PDB file of C-alpha atoms in Angstrom:
ATOM      1  CA  MET A   1       7.998   2.148  -6.175  1.00 52.00           C
ATOM      2  CA  GLN A   2      10.105   5.287  -7.762  1.00 48.00           C
ATOM      3  CA  LYS A   3      12.551   4.587 -10.985  1.00 51.00           C
ATOM      4  CA  SER A   4      15.854   5.845 -10.228  1.00 49.00           C
ATOM      5  CA  GLY A   5      19.219   4.996 -12.110  1.00 57.00           C
ATOM      6  CA  ASP A   6      20.647   4.152  -8.831  1.00 82.00           C
ATOM      7  CA  LEU A   7      18.724   0.842  -8.888  1.00 92.00           C
ATOM      8  CA  ASP A   8      20.702  -2.221 -10.135  1.00 95.00           C
ATOM      9  CA  GLU A   9      19.432  -5.579 -11.482  1.00 96.00           C
ATOM     10  CA  LEU A  10      19.714  -7.291  -7.778  1.00 97.00           C
ATOM     11  CA  ASP A  11      17.412  -4.184  -6.517  1.00 97.00           C
ATOM     12  CA  TYR A  12      14.651  -4.785  -9.272  1.00 97.00           C
ATOM     13  CA  SER A  13      14.653  -8.551  -8.319  1.00 97.00           C
ATOM     14  CA  LEU A  14      14.259  -7.902  -4.828  1.00 98.00           C
ATOM     15  CA  VAL A  15      11.410  -5.719  -5.530  1.00 97.00           C
ATOM     16  CA  ASN A  16       9.628  -8.167  -7.801  1.00 97.00           C
ATOM     17  CA  ALA A  17      10.323 -10.823  -5.447  1.00 97.00           C
ATOM     18  CA  LEU A  18       8.359  -8.701  -2.682  1.00 97.00           C
ATOM     19  CA  GLN A  19       5.698  -7.793  -5.039  1.00 95.00           C
ATOM     20  CA  ILE A  20       4.972 -11.459  -5.330  1.00 95.00           C
ATOM     21  CA  ALA A  21       5.500 -12.380  -1.691  1.00 95.00           C
ATOM     22  CA  PRO A  22       5.612  -9.347   0.525  1.00 95.00           C
ATOM     23  CA  ARG A  23       6.356 -10.576   3.482  1.00 95.00           C
ATOM     24  CA  ALA A  24       8.544 -13.922   2.657  1.00 96.00           C
ATOM     25  CA  PRO A  25      11.587 -14.625   4.933  1.00 95.00           C
ATOM     26  CA  TRP A  26      14.539 -13.244   4.082  1.00 97.00           C
ATOM     27  CA  LYS A  27      16.078 -16.611   3.883  1.00 97.00           C
ATOM     28  CA  LEU A  28      13.717 -17.846   1.077  1.00 97.00           C
ATOM     29  CA  VAL A  29      14.421 -14.296  -0.696  1.00 98.00           C
ATOM     30  CA  GLY A  30      17.836 -14.866  -0.607  1.00 97.00           C
ATOM     31  CA  GLU A  31      17.417 -18.493  -2.077  1.00 97.00           C
ATOM     32  CA  VAL A  32      15.388 -17.373  -4.767  1.00 97.00           C
ATOM     33  CA  LEU A  33      17.938 -14.433  -5.792  1.00 97.00           C
ATOM     34  CA  GLY A  34      20.815 -16.416  -5.334  1.00 97.00           C
ATOM     35  CA  VAL A  35      22.559 -14.186  -2.502  1.00 97.00           C
ATOM     36  CA  ASN A  36      22.931 -14.045   1.248  1.00 97.00           C
ATOM     37  CA  PRO A  37      20.175 -13.334   3.234  1.00 97.00           C
ATOM     38  CA  VAL A  38      21.623 -10.377   4.897  1.00 97.00           C
ATOM     39  CA  THR A  39      22.459  -8.976   1.654  1.00 97.00           C
ATOM     40  CA  VAL A  40      18.734  -8.900   0.696  1.00 97.00           C
ATOM     41  CA  ALA A  41      17.986  -7.776   3.940  1.00 97.00           C
ATOM     42  CA  ARG A  42      20.591  -4.782   3.871  1.00 97.00           C
ATOM     43  CA  ARG A  43      19.421  -3.984   0.314  1.00 97.00           C
ATOM     44  CA  TRP A  44      15.907  -3.694   1.346  1.00 97.00           C
ATOM     45  CA  GLU A  45      16.793  -1.359   4.131  1.00 96.00           C
ATOM     46  CA  ARG A  46      18.503   0.881   1.657  1.00 96.00           C
ATOM     47  CA  LEU A  47      15.636   0.815  -0.951  1.00 96.00           C
ATOM     48  CA  SER A  48      13.150   1.505   1.984  1.00 94.00           C
ATOM     49  CA  SER A  49      14.677   4.058   3.841  1.00 93.00           C
ATOM     50  CA  SER A  50      15.461   6.064   0.517  1.00 93.00           C
ATOM     51  CA  GLY A  51      11.791   6.019  -0.332  1.00 91.00           C
ATOM     52  CA  HIS A  52      12.587   3.971  -3.753  1.00 94.00           C
ATOM     53  CA  ALA A  53      10.181   1.010  -2.868  1.00 94.00           C
ATOM     54  CA  TRP A  54       7.969   0.078   0.324  1.00 94.00           C
ATOM     55  CA  VAL A  55       5.665  -2.615   1.207  1.00 95.00           C
ATOM     56  CA  THR A  56       2.167  -1.456   2.548  1.00 90.00           C
ATOM     57  CA  ALA A  57      -1.088  -2.716   2.987  1.00 86.00           C
ATOM     58  CA  TYR A  58      -4.664  -1.847   1.938  1.00 78.00           C
ATOM     59  CA  ALA A  59      -8.055  -3.446   1.250  1.00 68.00           C
ATOM     60  CA  ALA A  60      -8.415  -6.463  -0.906  1.00 71.00           C
ATOM     61  CA  SER A  61     -10.466  -6.819  -3.983  1.00 65.00           C
ATOM     62  CA  PRO A  62     -13.831  -8.209  -2.099  1.00 67.00           C
ATOM     63  CA  LEU A  63     -13.717  -5.379   0.435  1.00 68.00           C
ATOM     64  CA  MET A  64     -12.958  -2.765  -2.303  1.00 69.00           C
ATOM     65  CA  ARG A  65     -16.208  -3.828  -3.950  1.00 71.00           C
ATOM     66  CA  SER A  66     -18.005  -3.029  -1.044  1.00 73.00           C
ATOM     67  CA  MET A  67     -16.848   0.489  -0.556  1.00 80.00           C
ATOM     68  CA  PRO A  68     -17.137   3.545  -2.680  1.00 86.00           C
ATOM     69  CA  PHE A  69     -13.982   4.762  -4.456  1.00 88.00           C
ATOM     70  CA  ALA A  70     -13.490   7.976  -5.656  1.00 94.00           C
ATOM     71  CA  LEU A  71     -10.625  10.032  -7.426  1.00 95.00           C
ATOM     72  CA  VAL A  72     -10.669  13.654  -6.675  1.00 97.00           C
ATOM     73  CA  THR A  73      -8.830  16.179  -8.341  1.00 98.00           C
ATOM     74  CA  VAL A  74      -8.084  19.298  -6.116  1.00 98.00           C
ATOM     75  CA  THR A  75      -6.840  22.920  -7.019  1.00 97.00           C
ATOM     76  CA  CYS A  76      -5.081  24.829  -4.398  1.00 97.00           C
ATOM     77  CA  ALA A  77      -3.423  28.272  -4.087  1.00 96.00           C
ATOM     78  CA  ALA A  78      -0.205  28.531  -5.553  1.00 90.00           C
ATOM     79  CA  ASP A  79       2.081  28.742  -2.430  1.00 94.00           C
ATOM     80  CA  SER A  80      -0.394  26.161  -0.570  1.00 96.00           C
ATOM     81  CA  VAL A  81       0.000  22.643  -2.707  1.00 97.00           C
ATOM     82  CA  LEU A  82       2.764  21.227  -0.737  1.00 96.00           C
ATOM     83  CA  ARG A  83       1.078  22.215   2.753  1.00 97.00           C
ATOM     84  CA  VAL A  84      -2.362  20.853   1.577  1.00 97.00           C
ATOM     85  CA  ALA A  85      -0.619  17.438   0.391  1.00 97.00           C
ATOM     86  CA  THR A  86       1.141  17.400   3.784  1.00 96.00           C
ATOM     87  CA  ASP A  87      -1.657  17.705   5.857  1.00 96.00           C
ATOM     88  CA  LEU A  88      -3.799  14.994   3.440  1.00 96.00           C
ATOM     89  CA  LEU A  89      -1.002  12.158   3.958  1.00 91.00           C
ATOM     90  CA  ASP A  90      -2.296  10.652   7.240  1.00 86.00           C
ATOM     91  CA  ASP A  91      -6.023  10.978   6.264  1.00 91.00           C
ATOM     92  CA  PRO A  92      -7.314   7.285   6.800  1.00 84.00           C
ATOM     93  CA  HIS A  93      -9.663   7.655   3.659  1.00 88.00           C
ATOM     94  CA  ALA A  94      -6.893   8.974   1.265  1.00 92.00           C
ATOM     95  CA  VAL A  95      -5.364   6.057  -0.101  1.00 87.00           C
ATOM     96  CA  THR A  96      -2.804   7.918  -2.240  1.00 91.00           C
ATOM     97  CA  VAL A  97      -1.834  11.629  -2.763  1.00 96.00           C
ATOM     98  CA  SER A  98      -0.299  12.632  -6.083  1.00 96.00           C
ATOM     99  CA  HIS A  99       0.869  15.848  -7.183  1.00 96.00           C
ATOM    100  CA  THR A 100      -0.218  16.637 -11.022  1.00 94.00           C
ATOM    101  CA  VAL A 101       0.558  19.067 -13.537  1.00 89.00           C
ATOM    102  CA  GLY A 102      -2.201  20.541 -15.482  1.00 89.00           C
ATOM    103  CA  THR A 103      -5.710  21.866 -14.767  1.00 91.00           C
ATOM    104  CA  SER A 104      -5.247  20.532 -11.048  1.00 95.00           C
ATOM    105  CA  ASP A 105      -2.619  20.542  -8.501  1.00 97.00           C
ATOM    106  CA  LEU A 106      -3.215  17.004  -6.564  1.00 98.00           C
ATOM    107  CA  LEU A 107      -5.303  13.845  -7.401  1.00 97.00           C
ATOM    108  CA  LEU A 108      -6.495  11.888  -4.497  1.00 97.00           C
ATOM    109  CA  ALA A 109      -7.338   8.207  -4.031  1.00 93.00           C
ATOM    110  CA  ILE A 110     -10.414   8.025  -1.753  1.00 93.00           C
ATOM    111  CA  TRP A 111     -11.831   4.818  -0.191  1.00 88.00           C
ATOM    112  CA  SER A 112     -14.862   5.224   2.354  1.00 88.00           C
ATOM    113  CA  PRO A 113     -17.336   3.026   4.271  1.00 84.00           C
ATOM    114  CA  ASP A 114     -20.108   4.783   2.284  1.00 88.00           C
ATOM    115  CA  LEU A 115     -21.373   7.364   0.132  1.00 91.00           C
ATOM    116  CA  SER A 116     -22.431   9.618   3.078  1.00 93.00           C
ATOM    117  CA  MET A 117     -18.995   9.362   4.535  1.00 93.00           C
ATOM    118  CA  LEU A 118     -17.453  10.104   1.469  1.00 94.00           C
ATOM    119  CA  SER A 119     -19.598  13.267   1.431  1.00 95.00           C
ATOM    120  CA  ARG A 120     -18.442  14.143   4.814  1.00 95.00           C
ATOM    121  CA  TYR A 121     -15.011  13.683   4.264  1.00 95.00           C
ATOM    122  CA  LEU A 122     -15.093  15.947   1.078  1.00 95.00           C
ATOM    123  CA  LEU A 123     -17.402  18.751   2.883  1.00 95.00           C
ATOM    124  CA  SER A 124     -16.177  18.821   6.525  1.00 95.00           C
ATOM    125  CA  ARG A 125     -12.522  17.877   5.808  1.00 96.00           C
ATOM    126  CA  LEU A 126     -11.053  18.307   2.251  1.00 97.00           C
ATOM    127  CA  ASN A 127     -12.937  21.598   1.255  1.00 95.00           C
ATOM    128  CA  ARG A 128     -12.195  23.424   4.616  1.00 96.00           C
ATOM    129  CA  LEU A 129      -8.512  22.984   4.350  1.00 97.00           C
ATOM    130  CA  PRO A 130      -6.726  26.371   3.945  1.00 97.00           C
ATOM    131  CA  GLY A 131      -5.326  26.493   0.443  1.00 97.00           C
ATOM    132  CA  VAL A 132      -7.872  24.286  -1.286  1.00 97.00           C
ATOM    133  CA  LEU A 133      -9.668  26.196  -3.909  1.00 97.00           C
ATOM    134  CA  THR A 134     -11.867  23.618  -5.881  1.00 96.00           C
ATOM    135  CA  SER A 135     -12.079  19.869  -5.685  1.00 96.00           C
ATOM    136  CA  ARG A 136     -13.670  17.707  -8.457  1.00 96.00           C
ATOM    137  CA  VAL A 137     -15.004  13.987  -7.462  1.00 96.00           C
ATOM    138  CA  SER A 138     -15.399  11.070 -10.066  1.00 95.00           C
ATOM    139  CA  VAL A 139     -16.888   8.193  -8.049  1.00 93.00           C
ATOM    140  CA  ALA A 140     -15.759   4.732  -9.640  1.00 87.00           C
ATOM    141  CA  THR A 141     -18.540   2.207  -9.983  1.00 80.00           C
ATOM    142  CA  GLU A 142     -16.305  -0.663 -11.140  1.00 79.00           C
ATOM    143  CA  MET A 143     -12.903  -1.756  -9.981  1.00 76.00           C
ATOM    144  CA  PHE A 144     -11.192  -3.826 -13.054  1.00 78.00           C
ATOM    145  CA  VAL A 145      -7.545  -3.758 -12.009  1.00 78.00           C
ATOM    146  CA  GLU A 146      -5.440  -2.137  -9.449  1.00 77.00           C
ATOM    147  CA  GLY A 147      -1.727  -1.425  -8.399  1.00 79.00           C
ATOM    148  CA  SER A 148      -1.137  -4.739  -6.589  1.00 82.00           C
ATOM    149  CA  SER A 149      -1.275  -6.734  -9.557  1.00 85.00           C
ATOM    150  CA  TRP A 150       1.291  -4.944 -11.325  1.00 90.00           C
ATOM    151  CA  ARG A 151       4.669  -6.756 -11.556  1.00 93.00           C
ATOM    152  CA  LEU A 152       8.420  -5.711 -12.602  1.00 94.00           C
ATOM    153  CA  ARG A 153       8.939  -9.429 -14.249  1.00 94.00           C
ATOM    154  CA  ALA A 154      12.322  -9.198 -13.375  1.00 96.00           C
ATOM    155  CA  LEU A 155      12.289 -12.760 -12.016  1.00 97.00           C
ATOM    156  CA  ASP A 156      12.181 -16.000 -14.333  1.00 96.00           C
ATOM    157  CA  PRO A 157       9.092 -18.550 -13.839  1.00 96.00           C
ATOM    158  CA  GLY A 158      11.109 -20.963 -11.423  1.00 96.00           C
ATOM    159  CA  GLN A 159      11.840 -18.068  -9.153  1.00 96.00           C
ATOM    160  CA  ARG A 160       8.349 -16.838  -9.169  1.00 95.00           C
ATOM    161  CA  ARG A 161       6.869 -20.237  -8.444  1.00 94.00           C
ATOM    162  CA  MET A 162       9.323 -20.296  -5.381  1.00 95.00           C
ATOM    163  CA  LEU A 163       7.660 -17.428  -3.917  1.00 95.00           C
ATOM    164  CA  ARG A 164       4.167 -17.969  -5.096  1.00 91.00           C
ATOM    165  CA  ALA A 165       4.332 -21.400  -2.431  1.00 85.00           C
ATOM    166  CA  VAL A 166       4.312 -18.931   0.449  1.00 78.00           C
ATOM    167  CA  GLU A 167       1.958 -16.345  -1.265  1.00 64.00           C
ATOM    168  CA  GLU A 168      -1.408 -15.671   0.910  1.00 57.00           C
ATOM    169  CA  PRO A 169      -4.206 -16.730  -1.049  1.00 54.00           C
ATOM    170  CA  ALA A 170      -6.787 -13.966  -1.482  1.00 53.00           C
ATOM    171  CA  ALA A 171      -9.413 -13.616   0.684  1.00 50.00           C
ATOM    172  CA  THR A 172     -13.175 -14.284  -0.958  1.00 51.00           C
ATOM    173  CA  GLY A 173     -16.774 -13.972   0.508  1.00 50.00           C
ATOM    174  CA  PRO A 174     -17.675 -13.044   4.064  1.00 50.00           C
ATOM    175  CA  ALA A 175     -14.298 -13.687   5.349  1.00 48.00           C
ATOM    176  CA  ALA A 176     -12.726 -10.828   3.506  1.00 55.00           C
ATOM    177  CA  LEU A 177     -14.665  -8.311   5.779  1.00 65.00           C
ATOM    178  CA  LEU A 178     -12.770  -6.495   8.433  1.00 71.00           C
ATOM    179  CA  ARG A 179     -13.506  -7.782  11.960  1.00 79.00           C
ATOM    180  CA  PRO A 180     -13.089  -5.681  15.358  1.00 79.00           C
ATOM    181  CA  GLY A 181      -9.296  -5.209  15.845  1.00 80.00           C
ATOM    182  CA  ASP A 182      -8.527  -5.755  12.205  1.00 86.00           C
ATOM    183  CA  GLN A 183      -8.244  -1.906  11.222  1.00 83.00           C
ATOM    184  CA  GLU A 184      -5.372  -1.295  13.947  1.00 88.00           C
ATOM    185  CA  LEU A 185      -3.866  -4.284  12.272  1.00 91.00           C
ATOM    186  CA  ALA A 186      -4.344  -3.019   9.043  1.00 88.00           C
ATOM    187  CA  ILE A 187      -3.204   0.317   9.800  1.00 86.00           C
ATOM    188  CA  ALA A 188       0.062  -0.989  11.142  1.00 91.00           C
ATOM    189  CA  LEU A 189       0.880  -2.956   8.018  1.00 93.00           C
ATOM    190  CA  SER A 190       0.082   0.056   5.853  1.00 88.00           C
ATOM    191  CA  ARG A 191       2.893   1.857   7.399  1.00 89.00           C
ATOM    192  CA  ASP A 192       5.182  -1.282   7.295  1.00 94.00           C
ATOM    193  CA  GLY A 193       4.129  -4.304   5.322  1.00 95.00           C
ATOM    194  CA  ARG A 194       7.052  -6.168   6.592  1.00 96.00           C
ATOM    195  CA  ALA A 195       6.709  -5.407  10.201  1.00 96.00           C
ATOM    196  CA  SER A 196       7.320  -8.740  12.220  1.00 95.00           C
ATOM    197  CA  TYR A 197       4.693 -10.486  14.165  1.00 95.00           C
ATOM    198  CA  GLU A 198       6.108  -9.157  17.400  1.00 97.00           C
ATOM    199  CA  GLU A 199       6.198  -5.604  16.365  1.00 96.00           C
ATOM    200  CA  LEU A 200       2.542  -5.917  15.133  1.00 96.00           C
ATOM    201  CA  ALA A 201       1.701  -7.295  18.463  1.00 96.00           C
ATOM    202  CA  ALA A 202       3.076  -4.362  20.287  1.00 95.00           C
ATOM    203  CA  VAL A 203       1.044  -1.835  18.072  1.00 92.00           C
ATOM    204  CA  THR A 204      -2.032  -3.578  18.457  1.00 92.00           C
ATOM    205  CA  GLY A 205      -1.679  -4.588  21.997  1.00 93.00           C
ATOM    206  CA  THR A 206      -2.511  -8.424  21.115  1.00 93.00           C
ATOM    207  CA  SER A 207      -0.259 -11.562  21.141  1.00 95.00           C
ATOM    208  CA  THR A 208       1.808 -12.618  18.394  1.00 96.00           C
ATOM    209  CA  SER A 209      -0.367 -15.592  17.980  1.00 95.00           C
ATOM    210  CA  THR A 210      -3.526 -13.398  17.408  1.00 94.00           C
ATOM    211  CA  VAL A 211      -1.610 -11.476  14.895  1.00 94.00           C
ATOM    212  CA  ARG A 212      -0.663 -14.410  12.940  1.00 93.00           C
ATOM    213  CA  ARG A 213      -4.300 -15.896  13.120  1.00 92.00           C
ATOM    214  CA  ARG A 214      -5.499 -12.560  11.973  1.00 90.00           C
ATOM    215  CA  LEU A 215      -3.136 -12.200   9.010  1.00 89.00           C
ATOM    216  CA  ALA A 216      -3.662 -15.663   7.892  1.00 85.00           C
ATOM    217  CA  ARG A 217      -7.378 -14.965   7.893  1.00 82.00           C
TER     218      ARG A 217
END
């Protein structure tokens, strides 16, 4: 989410509601916020289309701990920063691409299946991009907290309880591992975490019942 003076209290409350229950139906969100479901849907369309807020998906904590995570700082030629950043946006291993000010130009958050894949990504992909001058890698050995746990706290305790009733429990143990076919679903959700079951079924080439079952798992 990007801060902006154009956002009002309803916008912040809506974002907070979707932080707690990202796929909650608009009817429930409207009840929690005390407004018409059509109003919250229209508000969300404005927020998401303007780039102020979005719903995405990425690996849950159990899967994170089984995959190497690294922060990579990148220095680029003076006229190449935007081009390099744009080239990296759709890379499946680059979870975030951020512009920085200081000794480096970009900060990448990289997840990979193993250290060998991380090395291949850095050597064969990142360092070969035109305009990349240097890169520095810091591999994380433990994940204590990450972005999905951050909350705006714009809602009162009662409102939060209403939304947590539909919040999916965090997966644990072997069930948290991705299975065949899950990757396409995860990628589709990363583009739009509120995509309908029908939209997700069309993208993944499965049925809506299969999508529902996979999401629940």
